[in-house]
């Protein structure tokens, strides 16, 4: 529906609100200060403000939070962390270290606290208790901060709440629902409250009830209109309908493999708040595979810093990347041919320089056209690298995988589905993609106990028995059957566990003298074989 103001400008209002909140916190801390950010919050914060904006608000230097390498103490410190008790404990340990280094024995001045902790999305009650236990009450001041919605792409908003799925659907901790409800209330204020609001799921219903209670309390607490005055009319909404859905009510949407370009980009590379890592040496497919099945033969995933090429990033936003805007919703088979045509066009533009040009034409070409062509080539090169990675890692088995997923959705060829998953576990095991197929199978068809034990045994044989807790977490999220009903003997009968029979092996195992790391065992075996040769 049409609104009095363009929707795009209204969506930018969320950034302005977040900046106002952050500015209010910084202005409450006098004098210059250094900002220490938890790595998980760096990319989301870039959607709110930049480094220049932070410096205008009194931030001098910006550091990445590292529990083992604290930055030098110069001025006031402002820590920006998530509401994780372990992270907060690491911050307090750093502050205690700074306090032990100071020679002054004077009582701290409460008015000029040297340490401030900005917690996203809110301060937990356990933070105050831990602050007192560490003896830092009165030295450290806690602040709440929450951005509401971040505009990642055209009409795509995200709350970017860390660990919200694990907290709500796996651990059944509904603490973060209050933050989501608050953000939806802000959405109604900025965009106008939709005429129709639907909820689907238990948590969605709780969020909707929180929003309704908050809005009711705000209306009751507001100033009552005088007699004879008409109540102010509500803002005309930019959207007619809002649908709030629990993730567990539509699991297949995120378990199925995408066929469009933007979806396959997320399949192969890590996405962080709209920024995609472009690394030609490493990707999610390689790092998730069993070590012995990797083509490069490495036993450990390479870090980006260890690779020959430095990892770059791609902003998955049509406003920032014209190539992505054109191809993000196209079928991948169409994208490769179109990118090749664009590469040829850029090649012709790069050869447009001619000796027959006049001096002013040469100057205009070098000053204006050549930098644009070079920048376009760099962006196109990123997309070509990503397409090459998609073809190498997914292309060989893509059609068969799509056929299996279709069979799962239509509840046909169960035997073929089971054989395909077991074949993957034995010949091309992937830590996450095989689990996705298992979960999709259970959500859509339902796993019988025999198939469940067979799949669990295959997965544990491939990735080790330390992954046994994974299936319990999947059960908590309603993605896998209940494994507690299985008897221990039934599970062990499906798993080949090596037994140590000789007294030497038993004693050596008790004293931890035998190598337990798979990497050490493989290296020792390979070196022994080399010696025999």
Short mmCIF file of C-alpha atoms in Angstrom, two decimals, residues 13-28 48-49 53 57 144-148:
data_model
loop_
_atom_site.label_atom_id
_atom_site.label_comp_id
_atom_site.label_asym_id
_atom_site.label_seq_id
_atom_site.Cartn_x
_atom_site.Cartn_y
_atom_site.Cartn_z
CA UNK A 13 14.88 5.84 10.59
CA UNK A 14 15.96 2.71 12.47
CA UNK A 15 19.60 3.67 11.99
CA UNK A 16 18.96 7.18 13.28
CA UNK A 17 17.23 5.80 16.37
CA UNK A 18 20.16 3.45 17.06
CA UNK A 19 22.62 6.33 16.66
CA UNK A 20 20.63 8.45 19.11
CA UNK A 21 20.71 5.64 21.68
CA UNK A 22 24.45 5.13 21.26
CA UNK A 23 25.13 8.84 21.32
CA UNK A 24 23.22 9.18 24.60
CA UNK A 25 25.47 6.56 26.22
CA UNK A 26 28.69 8.15 24.94
CA UNK A 27 27.66 11.64 26.04
CA UNK A 28 26.97 10.31 29.53
CA UNK A 48 24.71 1.74 12.65
CA UNK A 49 27.72 4.04 12.45
CA UNK A 53 31.01 9.03 13.64
CA UNK A 57 31.29 11.27 19.86
CA UNK A 144 22.17 -1.05 28.05
CA UNK A 145 22.18 -0.65 24.29
CA UNK A 146 20.06 -2.23 21.58
CA UNK A 147 19.67 -1.41 17.94
CA UNK A 148 16.22 -2.36 16.73
#
